[in-house]
mmCIF file of C-alpha atoms in Angstrom:
data_model
loop_
_atom_site.group_PDB
_atom_site.id
_atom_site.type_symbol
_atom_site.label_atom_id
_atom_site.label_comp_id
_atom_site.label_asym_id
_atom_site.label_seq_id
_atom_site.Cartn_x
_atom_site.Cartn_y
_atom_site.Cartn_z
ATOM 1 C CA MET I 1 -93.641 -35.725 -5.168
ATOM 2 C CA GLN I 2 -97.209 -35.349 -6.957
ATOM 3 C CA ILE I 3 -99.976 -34.183 -5.702
ATOM 4 C CA TYR I 4 -102.946 -36.325 -6.897
ATOM 5 C CA VAL I 5 -106.489 -34.441 -6.295
ATOM 6 C CA VAL I 6 -109.373 -37.554 -6.472
ATOM 7 C CA GLN I 7 -111.375 -37.786 -8.753
ATOM 8 C CA GLU I 8 -114.955 -39.278 -8.990
ATOM 9 C CA GLY I 9 -115.010 -43.129 -8.934
ATOM 10 C CA ASP I 10 -111.241 -43.035 -7.357
ATOM 11 C CA ASN I 11 -110.127 -45.708 -5.367
ATOM 12 C CA VAL I 12 -106.576 -46.342 -3.589
ATOM 13 C CA ASP I 13 -105.543 -49.369 -5.857
ATOM 14 C CA LYS I 14 -106.923 -47.663 -9.122
ATOM 15 C CA ILE I 15 -104.495 -44.836 -7.905
ATOM 16 C CA SER I 16 -102.002 -46.723 -7.333
ATOM 17 C CA GLU I 17 -101.934 -48.543 -10.223
ATOM 18 C CA GLN I 18 -102.369 -44.825 -12.320
ATOM 19 C CA PHE I 19 -98.886 -44.171 -10.375
ATOM 20 C CA GLY I 20 -96.895 -47.134 -9.883
ATOM 21 C CA VAL I 21 -96.451 -46.968 -6.443
ATOM 22 C CA SER I 22 -98.023 -49.605 -3.996
ATOM 23 C CA VAL I 23 -101.500 -49.252 -2.211
ATOM 24 C CA GLU I 24 -99.298 -49.797 0.732
ATOM 25 C CA SER I 25 -97.320 -46.084 0.183
ATOM 26 C CA VAL I 26 -100.960 -44.100 -0.755
ATOM 27 C CA ILE I 27 -102.529 -45.354 2.297
ATOM 28 C CA TYR I 28 -99.518 -45.271 4.256
ATOM 29 C CA ASP I 29 -98.049 -41.321 3.060
ATOM 30 C CA ASN I 30 -101.849 -39.978 3.044
ATOM 31 C CA GLN I 31 -102.631 -41.745 6.320
ATOM 32 C CA LEU I 32 -106.056 -43.384 4.974
ATOM 33 C CA VAL I 33 -107.911 -44.946 7.470
ATOM 34 C CA SER I 34 -109.544 -48.634 6.592
ATOM 35 C CA PRO I 35 -112.007 -49.465 4.288
ATOM 36 C CA TYR I 36 -109.186 -46.095 3.010
ATOM 37 C CA ARG I 37 -112.837 -44.053 0.706
ATOM 38 C CA LEU I 38 -111.797 -40.763 0.100
ATOM 39 C CA ALA I 39 -114.003 -37.948 -0.698
ATOM 40 C CA ILE I 40 -113.940 -36.090 -4.229
ATOM 41 C CA GLY I 41 -111.350 -33.521 -4.085
ATOM 42 C CA GLN I 42 -109.300 -34.806 -1.482
ATOM 43 C CA ALA I 43 -105.088 -34.371 -2.183
ATOM 44 C CA LEU I 44 -103.462 -37.102 -1.944
ATOM 45 C CA LEU I 45 -99.126 -37.773 -1.629
ATOM 46 C CA ILE I 46 -97.580 -39.527 -4.539
ATOM 47 C CA ASP I 47 -94.139 -40.252 -3.595
ATOM 48 C CA ASN I 48 -92.405 -42.146 -6.562
ATOM 49 C CA GLY I 49 -88.905 -42.193 -4.021
ATOM 50 C CA GLY I 50 -87.870 -38.622 -6.161
ATOM 51 C CA VAL I 51 -85.482 -36.366 -4.243
ATOM 52 C CA ARG I 52 -85.717 -32.331 -5.318
ATOM 53 C CA GLU I 53 -82.571 -31.679 -7.208
ATOM 54 C CA ASN I 54 -82.457 -28.035 -5.425
ATOM 55 C CA ARG I 55 -83.117 -28.559 -1.875
ATOM 56 C CA ARG I 56 -81.711 -26.251 0.226
ATOM 57 C CA ASN I 57 -80.852 -26.086 4.095
ATOM 58 C CA ALA I 58 -83.873 -25.307 6.559
ATOM 59 C CA SER I 59 -84.671 -25.374 10.316
ATOM 60 C CA PHE I 60 -87.882 -27.053 11.219
ATOM 61 C CA ARG I 61 -89.130 -25.794 14.636
ATOM 62 C CA GLY I 62 -92.675 -28.211 15.687
ATOM 63 C CA PHE I 63 -94.354 -26.937 19.271
ATOM 64 C CA ALA I 64 -95.383 -29.716 21.530
ATOM 65 C CA TYR I 65 -96.852 -30.028 24.490
ATOM 66 C CA PRO I 66 -95.763 -32.514 27.402
ATOM 67 C CA PHE I 67 -98.423 -34.269 26.351
ATOM 68 C CA ILE I 68 -97.946 -35.273 23.023
ATOM 69 C CA SER I 69 -98.085 -38.816 22.339
ATOM 70 C CA SER I 70 -94.566 -40.489 22.168
ATOM 71 C CA TYR I 71 -95.456 -42.163 18.097
ATOM 72 C CA VAL I 72 -96.369 -39.453 17.340
ATOM 73 C CA LEU I 73 -92.892 -37.380 18.567
ATOM 74 C CA GLU I 74 -90.456 -39.848 16.960
ATOM 75 C CA GLN I 75 -92.515 -39.650 13.684
ATOM 76 C CA THR I 76 -92.290 -36.173 13.700
ATOM 77 C CA LEU I 77 -88.577 -35.133 15.568
ATOM 78 C CA THR I 78 -87.040 -36.559 11.871
ATOM 79 C CA SER I 79 -88.126 -33.782 10.399
ATOM 80 C CA LEU I 80 -87.614 -31.205 13.466
ATOM 81 C CA SER I 81 -85.018 -29.168 13.221
ATOM 82 C CA GLU I 82 -85.524 -28.071 16.648
ATOM 83 C CA LEU I 83 -88.882 -28.902 19.333
ATOM 84 C CA ALA I 84 -90.135 -26.080 21.469
ATOM 85 C CA VAL I 85 -91.498 -27.200 24.819
ATOM 86 C CA PHE I 86 -94.556 -25.373 25.524
ATOM 87 C CA SER I 87 -94.913 -24.367 28.068
ATOM 88 C CA TYR I 88 -92.409 -22.257 30.832
ATOM 89 C CA GLY I 89 -94.445 -19.573 33.271
ATOM 90 C CA PHE I 90 -93.653 -16.947 35.125
ATOM 91 C CA THR I 91 -94.254 -15.273 38.746
ATOM 92 C CA ARG I 92 -94.791 -11.261 38.562
ATOM 93 C CA GLU I 93 -91.076 -11.638 40.832
ATOM 94 C CA GLY I 94 -89.650 -13.445 37.379
ATOM 95 C CA ASN I 95 -89.507 -17.250 39.285
ATOM 96 C CA LEU I 96 -89.600 -19.461 36.219
ATOM 97 C CA ILE I 97 -93.224 -22.462 36.697
ATOM 98 C CA PRO I 98 -91.823 -25.892 35.029
ATOM 99 C CA PRO I 99 -95.229 -26.728 32.982
ATOM 100 C CA LEU I 100 -97.660 -29.366 34.236
ATOM 101 C CA LEU I 101 -96.152 -32.339 32.860
ATOM 102 C CA ASN I 102 -92.391 -34.108 32.731
ATOM 103 C CA ASP I 103 -90.824 -32.957 29.558
ATOM 104 C CA ASP I 104 -87.594 -35.337 29.998
ATOM 105 C CA PHE I 105 -88.519 -36.820 27.190
ATOM 106 C CA MET I 106 -88.869 -34.524 25.261
ATOM 107 C CA ILE I 107 -86.006 -33.313 25.291
ATOM 108 C CA ALA I 108 -84.955 -36.420 25.506
ATOM 109 C CA ALA I 109 -86.580 -37.834 22.334
ATOM 110 C CA ALA I 110 -84.708 -34.276 20.289
ATOM 111 C CA LEU I 111 -81.447 -35.022 20.995
ATOM 112 C CA ARG I 112 -81.819 -38.623 19.760
ATOM 113 C CA ASN I 113 -82.606 -37.075 16.572
ATOM 114 C CA ARG I 114 -80.837 -34.412 16.803
ATOM 115 C CA ALA I 115 -83.407 -31.734 16.772
ATOM 116 C CA GLU I 116 -82.519 -28.597 18.935
ATOM 117 C CA PRO I 117 -84.537 -28.549 22.537
ATOM 118 C CA ILE I 118 -86.055 -25.292 22.766
ATOM 119 C CA LEU I 119 -88.126 -23.829 26.110
ATOM 120 C CA THR I 120 -90.795 -21.403 25.055
ATOM 121 C CA LEU I 121 -91.365 -19.091 27.838
ATOM 122 C CA THR I 122 -94.914 -17.878 27.772
ATOM 123 C CA PRO I 123 -96.887 -15.298 30.337
ATOM 124 C CA PHE I 124 -99.648 -16.713 31.640
ATOM 125 C CA ASP I 125 -102.184 -15.753 33.880
ATOM 126 C CA ALA I 126 -103.860 -18.939 36.412
ATOM 127 C CA SER I 127 -106.772 -18.970 33.960
ATOM 128 C CA GLY I 128 -104.362 -20.343 31.259
ATOM 129 C CA VAL I 129 -103.877 -17.232 28.774
ATOM 130 C CA PHE I 130 -101.447 -14.802 28.156
ATOM 131 C CA SER I 131 -101.404 -11.645 30.480
ATOM 132 C CA ASN I 132 -100.007 -8.094 29.424
ATOM 133 C CA GLU I 133 -100.223 -7.623 33.254
ATOM 134 C CA LEU I 134 -97.998 -9.936 34.039
ATOM 135 C CA ILE I 135 -95.735 -9.229 31.232
ATOM 136 C CA SER I 136 -95.968 -5.904 32.507
ATOM 137 C CA ALA I 137 -95.538 -6.589 35.978
ATOM 138 C CA LEU I 138 -91.883 -7.900 34.673
ATOM 139 C CA ILE I 139 -90.324 -6.566 32.367
ATOM 140 C CA ASN I 140 -90.437 -2.904 34.335
ATOM 141 C CA ASN I 141 -88.555 -4.491 37.709
ATOM 142 C CA GLN I 142 -85.168 -5.411 36.894
ATOM 143 C CA GLU I 143 -84.754 -7.462 39.520
ATOM 144 C CA ALA I 144 -87.534 -9.509 38.891
ATOM 145 C CA VAL I 145 -85.988 -9.845 34.912
ATOM 146 C CA ASN I 146 -82.440 -10.364 36.537
ATOM 147 C CA THR I 147 -84.589 -13.196 39.258
ATOM 148 C CA LEU I 148 -85.916 -14.518 35.698
ATOM 149 C CA ILE I 149 -83.008 -14.784 33.396
ATOM 150 C CA ALA I 150 -80.596 -16.577 35.998
ATOM 151 C CA ASP I 151 -83.414 -19.285 36.866
ATOM 152 C CA LEU I 152 -83.806 -19.794 33.015
ATOM 153 C CA LEU I 153 -80.183 -20.293 32.293
ATOM 154 C CA ALA I 154 -80.188 -22.339 35.519
ATOM 155 C CA THR I 155 -83.208 -24.403 33.944
ATOM 156 C CA ILE I 156 -81.601 -25.147 30.782
ATOM 157 C CA GLN I 157 -78.062 -25.610 32.115
ATOM 158 C CA ALA I 158 -79.708 -28.386 34.576
ATOM 159 C CA LYS I 159 -82.489 -29.936 32.176
ATOM 160 C CA GLY I 160 -80.364 -29.138 28.448
ATOM 161 C CA PHE I 161 -82.502 -27.720 26.270
ATOM 162 C CA LEU I 162 -80.477 -25.655 23.855
ATOM 163 C CA GLY I 163 -82.204 -22.194 22.953
ATOM 164 C CA VAL I 164 -85.000 -20.734 24.307
ATOM 165 C CA ASP I 165 -88.090 -19.062 23.057
ATOM 166 C CA ILE I 166 -90.090 -15.885 24.166
ATOM 167 C CA ASP I 167 -93.991 -15.784 23.210
ATOM 168 C CA PHE I 168 -95.238 -13.148 24.755
ATOM 169 C CA GLU I 169 -98.421 -11.533 23.123
ATOM 170 C CA TYR I 170 -100.609 -8.874 24.348
ATOM 171 C CA ILE I 171 -97.551 -6.761 24.925
ATOM 172 C CA LYS I 172 -98.686 -3.335 25.866
ATOM 173 C CA ALA I 173 -98.235 0.204 23.374
ATOM 174 C CA GLN I 174 -96.344 1.776 26.358
ATOM 175 C CA ASP I 175 -94.124 -1.053 26.753
ATOM 176 C CA ARG I 176 -92.859 -1.764 23.385
ATOM 177 C CA ASP I 177 -89.397 -0.336 24.276
ATOM 178 C CA THR I 178 -89.165 -1.925 27.673
ATOM 179 C CA PHE I 179 -89.350 -5.755 26.279
ATOM 180 C CA VAL I 180 -87.058 -5.159 24.112
ATOM 181 C CA GLU I 181 -84.511 -3.974 26.191
ATOM 182 C CA PHE I 182 -85.636 -7.819 28.373
ATOM 183 C CA VAL I 183 -84.837 -9.412 24.974
ATOM 184 C CA ARG I 184 -81.450 -7.673 24.714
ATOM 185 C CA SER I 185 -80.959 -9.187 28.411
ATOM 186 C CA VAL I 186 -81.954 -12.439 27.748
ATOM 187 C CA THR I 187 -79.983 -13.290 24.747
ATOM 188 C CA GLU I 188 -76.968 -11.172 25.970
ATOM 189 C CA THR I 189 -77.133 -13.724 29.325
ATOM 190 C CA MET I 190 -77.726 -16.924 26.838
ATOM 191 C CA ASN I 191 -75.798 -16.021 23.782
ATOM 192 C CA ALA I 192 -72.293 -15.893 26.195
ATOM 193 C CA ASN I 193 -73.525 -19.288 28.008
ATOM 194 C CA GLY I 194 -74.314 -20.869 23.885
ATOM 195 C CA TYR I 195 -77.880 -21.121 24.031
ATOM 196 C CA SER I 196 -80.176 -19.402 21.639
ATOM 197 C CA VAL I 197 -82.840 -16.534 21.629
ATOM 198 C CA SER I 198 -86.021 -16.726 19.437
ATOM 199 C CA VAL I 199 -88.498 -14.622 19.691
ATOM 200 C CA ASP I 200 -92.205 -15.236 18.353
ATOM 201 C CA LEU I 201 -94.230 -12.429 16.331
ATOM 202 C CA ALA I 202 -97.552 -11.522 15.498
ATOM 203 C CA PRO I 203 -98.288 -10.499 11.297
ATOM 204 C CA LYS I 204 -97.803 -6.799 11.318
ATOM 205 C CA THR I 205 -97.900 -5.303 7.858
ATOM 206 C CA SER I 206 -96.971 -2.174 8.728
ATOM 207 C CA ALA I 207 -95.047 -1.047 11.506
ATOM 208 C CA ASP I 208 -97.339 1.580 13.240
ATOM 209 C CA GLN I 209 -100.493 -1.376 12.613
ATOM 210 C CA PRO I 210 -102.514 -0.283 15.353
ATOM 211 C CA GLY I 211 -104.358 -3.047 17.593
ATOM 212 C CA LEU I 212 -103.101 -4.855 20.623
ATOM 213 C CA LEU I 213 -101.613 -7.855 18.948
ATOM 214 C CA TYR I 214 -99.221 -5.653 17.218
ATOM 215 C CA GLU I 215 -98.342 -2.275 19.173
ATOM 216 C CA GLY I 216 -96.044 -3.452 21.355
ATOM 217 C CA LYS I 217 -93.563 -5.820 18.510
ATOM 218 C CA ASN I 218 -90.793 -3.910 17.554
ATOM 219 C CA TYR I 219 -90.003 -5.914 14.304
ATOM 220 C CA GLY I 220 -86.850 -4.286 13.540
ATOM 221 C CA ALA I 221 -85.481 -3.690 17.320
ATOM 222 C CA LEU I 222 -86.467 -7.471 17.877
ATOM 223 C CA GLY I 223 -85.780 -8.825 14.790
ATOM 224 C CA ALA I 224 -81.369 -7.368 14.831
ATOM 225 C CA ILE I 225 -81.400 -9.052 18.797
ATOM 226 C CA ALA I 226 -82.913 -12.423 18.274
ATOM 227 C CA ASN I 227 -81.431 -14.991 16.840
ATOM 228 C CA SER I 228 -84.123 -15.617 15.760
ATOM 229 C CA VAL I 229 -87.786 -14.846 15.084
ATOM 230 C CA LEU I 230 -91.243 -17.133 14.466
ATOM 231 C CA VAL I 231 -93.465 -14.805 12.439
ATOM 232 C CA MET I 232 -96.860 -15.876 13.641
ATOM 233 C CA THR I 233 -98.903 -16.026 9.954
ATOM 234 C CA TYR I 234 -101.937 -17.914 10.937
ATOM 235 C CA GLU I 235 -104.975 -17.474 13.189
ATOM 236 C CA TRP I 236 -107.212 -15.397 10.725
ATOM 237 C CA GLY I 237 -109.665 -18.016 10.311
ATOM 238 C CA TYR I 238 -109.930 -18.370 14.269
ATOM 239 C CA THR I 239 -112.017 -20.233 16.888
ATOM 240 C CA TYR I 240 -114.325 -16.707 16.743
ATOM 241 C CA GLY I 241 -113.992 -15.305 13.885
ATOM 242 C CA PRO I 242 -116.079 -15.912 10.247
ATOM 243 C CA PRO I 243 -114.920 -19.148 8.253
ATOM 244 C CA MET I 244 -111.355 -18.776 6.773
ATOM 245 C CA ALA I 245 -108.429 -20.144 5.555
ATOM 246 C CA VAL I 246 -106.209 -20.581 9.224
ATOM 247 C CA ALA I 247 -103.176 -18.934 7.194
ATOM 248 C CA PRO I 248 -104.180 -17.729 3.299
ATOM 249 C CA ILE I 249 -101.386 -17.685 1.340
ATOM 250 C CA ASN I 250 -102.346 -13.952 -0.108
ATOM 251 C CA LYS I 251 -102.475 -12.991 3.747
ATOM 252 C CA VAL I 252 -99.136 -14.814 4.293
ATOM 253 C CA ARG I 253 -97.244 -13.086 1.362
ATOM 254 C CA GLN I 254 -98.368 -9.507 2.740
ATOM 255 C CA VAL I 255 -97.296 -10.311 5.864
ATOM 256 C CA LEU I 256 -93.545 -11.350 4.816
ATOM 257 C CA ASP I 257 -93.646 -8.644 2.378
ATOM 258 C CA TYR I 258 -93.056 -6.214 5.145
ATOM 259 C CA ALA I 259 -91.149 -8.513 7.650
ATOM 260 C CA VAL I 260 -88.514 -8.630 5.365
ATOM 261 C CA THR I 261 -88.038 -5.608 4.889
ATOM 262 C CA GLU I 262 -87.779 -5.270 8.760
ATOM 263 C CA ILE I 263 -85.618 -8.483 9.570
ATOM 264 C CA GLU I 264 -82.792 -10.071 7.909
ATOM 265 C CA SER I 265 -84.530 -13.314 5.782
ATOM 266 C CA THR I 266 -82.663 -15.743 6.590
ATOM 267 C CA LYS I 267 -83.408 -15.304 10.952
ATOM 268 C CA ILE I 268 -87.326 -15.794 9.685
ATOM 269 C CA ASN I 269 -89.135 -18.674 10.409
ATOM 270 C CA MET I 270 -92.844 -18.209 8.949
ATOM 271 C CA GLY I 271 -95.365 -20.063 10.894
ATOM 272 C CA ILE I 272 -97.614 -23.163 9.227
ATOM 273 C CA PRO I 273 -100.437 -23.822 11.330
ATOM 274 C CA ASN I 274 -101.450 -28.108 11.373
ATOM 275 C CA TYR I 275 -104.760 -28.431 12.431
ATOM 276 C CA GLY I 276 -108.070 -26.860 10.514
ATOM 277 C CA TYR I 277 -111.302 -25.072 12.055
ATOM 278 C CA ASP I 278 -115.081 -26.581 11.682
ATOM 279 C CA TRP I 279 -117.499 -23.817 11.879
ATOM 280 C CA THR I 280 -121.717 -23.566 12.349
ATOM 281 C CA LEU I 281 -123.453 -21.602 9.644
ATOM 282 C CA PRO I 282 -124.762 -19.151 9.945
ATOM 283 C CA TYR I 283 -121.405 -17.123 11.582
ATOM 284 C CA GLU I 284 -122.593 -15.037 13.821
ATOM 285 C CA ARG I 285 -119.848 -12.593 15.358
ATOM 286 C CA GLY I 286 -119.747 -13.232 19.842
ATOM 287 C CA VAL I 287 -122.127 -16.005 19.144
ATOM 288 C CA THR I 288 -120.275 -18.957 17.038
ATOM 289 C CA LYS I 289 -117.416 -20.871 18.141
ATOM 290 C CA ALA I 290 -115.351 -23.350 16.046
ATOM 291 C CA ARG I 291 -114.468 -26.440 16.767
ATOM 292 C CA THR I 292 -110.642 -26.818 16.370
ATOM 293 C CA LEU I 293 -109.772 -30.403 13.985
ATOM 294 C CA GLY I 294 -106.709 -32.002 12.652
ATOM 295 C CA ASN I 295 -106.040 -31.964 8.724
ATOM 296 C CA ILE I 296 -106.568 -36.054 8.916
ATOM 297 C CA GLU I 297 -109.304 -35.250 10.972
ATOM 298 C CA ALA I 298 -111.097 -32.693 8.492
ATOM 299 C CA VAL I 299 -110.824 -35.202 5.337
ATOM 300 C CA GLN I 300 -112.735 -37.870 7.421
ATOM 301 C CA LEU I 301 -115.262 -35.763 8.040
ATOM 302 C CA ALA I 302 -115.889 -35.186 4.782
ATOM 303 C CA ILE I 303 -115.313 -38.692 3.788
ATOM 304 C CA GLU I 304 -118.624 -39.475 6.722
ATOM 305 C CA LYS I 305 -120.777 -36.439 5.768
ATOM 306 C CA GLY I 306 -120.050 -36.768 2.103
ATOM 307 C CA ALA I 307 -118.557 -33.622 0.945
ATOM 308 C CA GLN I 308 -116.846 -32.191 -2.007
ATOM 309 C CA ILE I 309 -113.882 -30.736 -1.154
ATOM 310 C CA GLN I 310 -113.061 -27.291 -2.985
ATOM 311 C CA PHE I 311 -109.923 -25.570 -3.634
ATOM 312 C CA ASP I 312 -109.369 -21.782 -3.220
ATOM 313 C CA GLU I 313 -106.954 -20.584 -5.214
ATOM 314 C CA VAL I 314 -106.358 -17.725 -3.995
ATOM 315 C CA ALA I 315 -106.403 -18.639 -0.192
ATOM 316 C CA MET I 316 -104.232 -21.892 -1.454
ATOM 317 C CA SER I 317 -106.735 -23.702 1.316
ATOM 318 C CA PRO I 318 -109.452 -26.600 0.874
ATOM 319 C CA TYR I 319 -112.438 -26.509 2.012
ATOM 320 C CA TYR I 320 -116.113 -27.878 2.099
ATOM 321 C CA ARG I 321 -118.747 -27.460 3.081
ATOM 322 C CA TYR I 322 -121.704 -30.552 5.189
ATOM 323 C CA THR I 323 -125.104 -30.636 6.383
ATOM 324 C CA ASP I 324 -125.906 -31.928 9.953
ATOM 325 C CA ASN I 325 -128.399 -33.029 12.245
ATOM 326 C CA GLY I 326 -129.919 -29.646 9.861
ATOM 327 C CA VAL I 327 -126.975 -27.454 10.723
ATOM 328 C CA THR I 328 -124.422 -26.675 7.382
ATOM 329 C CA HIS I 329 -121.034 -26.156 8.331
ATOM 330 C CA GLU I 330 -118.249 -24.763 6.475
ATOM 331 C CA VAL I 331 -114.467 -26.375 7.613
ATOM 332 C CA TRP I 332 -110.959 -25.657 6.508
ATOM 333 C CA TYR I 333 -107.873 -26.912 7.318
ATOM 334 C CA GLU I 334 -104.461 -27.358 5.383
ATOM 335 C CA ASP I 335 -103.398 -30.118 2.909
ATOM 336 C CA PRO I 336 -100.381 -31.646 0.651
ATOM 337 C CA ARG I 337 -101.328 -28.195 -1.902
ATOM 338 C CA SER I 338 -101.455 -25.640 0.643
ATOM 339 C CA ILE I 339 -99.032 -26.735 2.136
ATOM 340 C CA SER I 340 -96.495 -27.034 -0.882
ATOM 341 C CA ALA I 341 -97.636 -23.503 -1.654
ATOM 342 C CA LYS I 342 -96.193 -22.576 2.146
ATOM 343 C CA LEU I 343 -93.122 -24.333 1.586
ATOM 344 C CA GLU I 344 -92.148 -22.512 -1.593
ATOM 345 C CA LEU I 345 -92.068 -19.602 0.188
ATOM 346 C CA ILE I 346 -89.308 -21.160 2.322
ATOM 347 C CA TYR I 347 -87.267 -20.659 -1.567
ATOM 348 C CA GLU I 348 -89.252 -17.404 -2.590
ATOM 349 C CA TYR I 349 -88.235 -15.372 0.716
ATOM 350 C CA ASN I 350 -85.038 -17.056 1.342
ATOM 351 C CA LEU I 351 -86.276 -17.363 4.845
ATOM 352 C CA ARG I 352 -84.531 -19.624 7.951
ATOM 353 C CA GLY I 353 -87.481 -22.243 7.499
ATOM 354 C CA ALA I 354 -91.166 -22.536 9.255
ATOM 355 C CA SER I 355 -92.199 -22.832 12.546
ATOM 356 C CA TYR I 356 -95.600 -25.503 13.335
ATOM 357 C CA TRP I 357 -98.391 -24.670 15.524
ATOM 358 C CA GLN I 358 -98.308 -27.295 16.396
ATOM 359 C CA ILE I 359 -97.200 -31.286 16.394
ATOM 360 C CA MET I 360 -99.825 -33.002 18.426
ATOM 361 C CA GLN I 361 -101.546 -34.720 15.877
ATOM 362 C CA LEU I 362 -99.070 -36.434 13.214
ATOM 363 C CA PHE I 363 -99.744 -35.255 9.547
ATOM 364 C CA ARG I 364 -97.250 -37.260 7.814
ATOM 365 C CA SER I 365 -97.941 -36.061 4.261
ATOM 366 C CA ASN I 366 -96.529 -32.449 5.209
ATOM 367 C CA TRP I 367 -93.210 -34.132 6.731
ATOM 368 C CA LEU I 368 -93.034 -35.849 3.737
ATOM 369 C CA LEU I 369 -92.733 -32.751 1.994
ATOM 370 C CA VAL I 370 -90.564 -30.833 3.931
ATOM 371 C CA ASP I 371 -88.277 -33.608 3.296
ATOM 372 C CA TYR I 372 -88.705 -33.320 0.010
ATOM 373 C CA ASN I 373 -87.859 -30.088 -0.698
ATOM 374 C CA PHE I 374 -84.943 -29.493 1.690
ATOM 375 C CA ILE I 375 -82.615 -30.513 3.893
ATOM 376 C CA VAL I 376 -82.919 -30.590 7.535
ATOM 377 C CA ASN I 377 -80.796 -28.920 9.381
ATOM 378 C CA LYS I 378 -79.724 -30.657 12.351
ATOM 379 C CA ILE I 379 -77.745 -30.437 15.547
ATOM 380 C CA VAL I 380 -74.106 -31.796 15.659
ATOM 381 C CA VAL I 381 -74.459 -34.017 19.113
#
């Protein structure tokens, strides 16, 4: 596979002839939209049908809500080892709360594609945001913990899940050790019944890193207990922050450099974002709110606005600016170049694999790169 960056004067016919591939494959692999216009600086994945000689085994997880389209789900599952259903909640008393929409079709699709269906557990409050008060109420009440573990096990067995992902964020510093014991209790019960447990970790760069996202997570202890971890290496560029790459490779490296000193590398899944952001300029802290957009949508917007796509060699991420009704916008997103750079880190750090937040929008060139670089671990059903 090759990545080609569109130059002035290029078109799909010219590029397909240059690489000796069909026009249809260029269009399909890159999800080009009729009439197949291109943006200068756009990265295209060119599939010559080859296979990387030094492919290695790796696991890939995708998070999805139960309103994902069946088409996107089926197209993506062929490249996934695990499908994490987002999400199940719980009450202060430990009673499990299922998603609002039925997720049976997701579990069935995962098993059909030999991907492990995972129940994602989140501490959302009534307004749908992470609640550290709810976390505290649960993990400091052994009766509630016992109730939740029993509910989890019963639900997993009844619905056909094969594991649990514990996605607790903003844990209070004083609950750090109690959370470790909670994870230990969940893992012991699940493992004894043949199910896996993973834990999601905020992207720390040191053990004593200050901040609400970081202080409640003990990398070493959690990594030793859980079967695997997701290090959430994304959201440097985020809705309320200044314009920048969502997952700049230099920042991702800093997190992985620390993570592998605390956790066995083959337990670590690196987080990869499947989205970008569109900010208005000038950025004003507390006022500016970026719009989330898909990676294919970001390219189409550049074409529509006549923007020339740039590439930041430090962040290893594409970006561009455009003007709409007199307002300047800045967009950062993922493309085959940025994804390829991230996937190479799996080799470099000898990681378990990667976890994608999230797979609600199809990003075909990404999955082609996964399949080219790796033998995706699949379960036997």
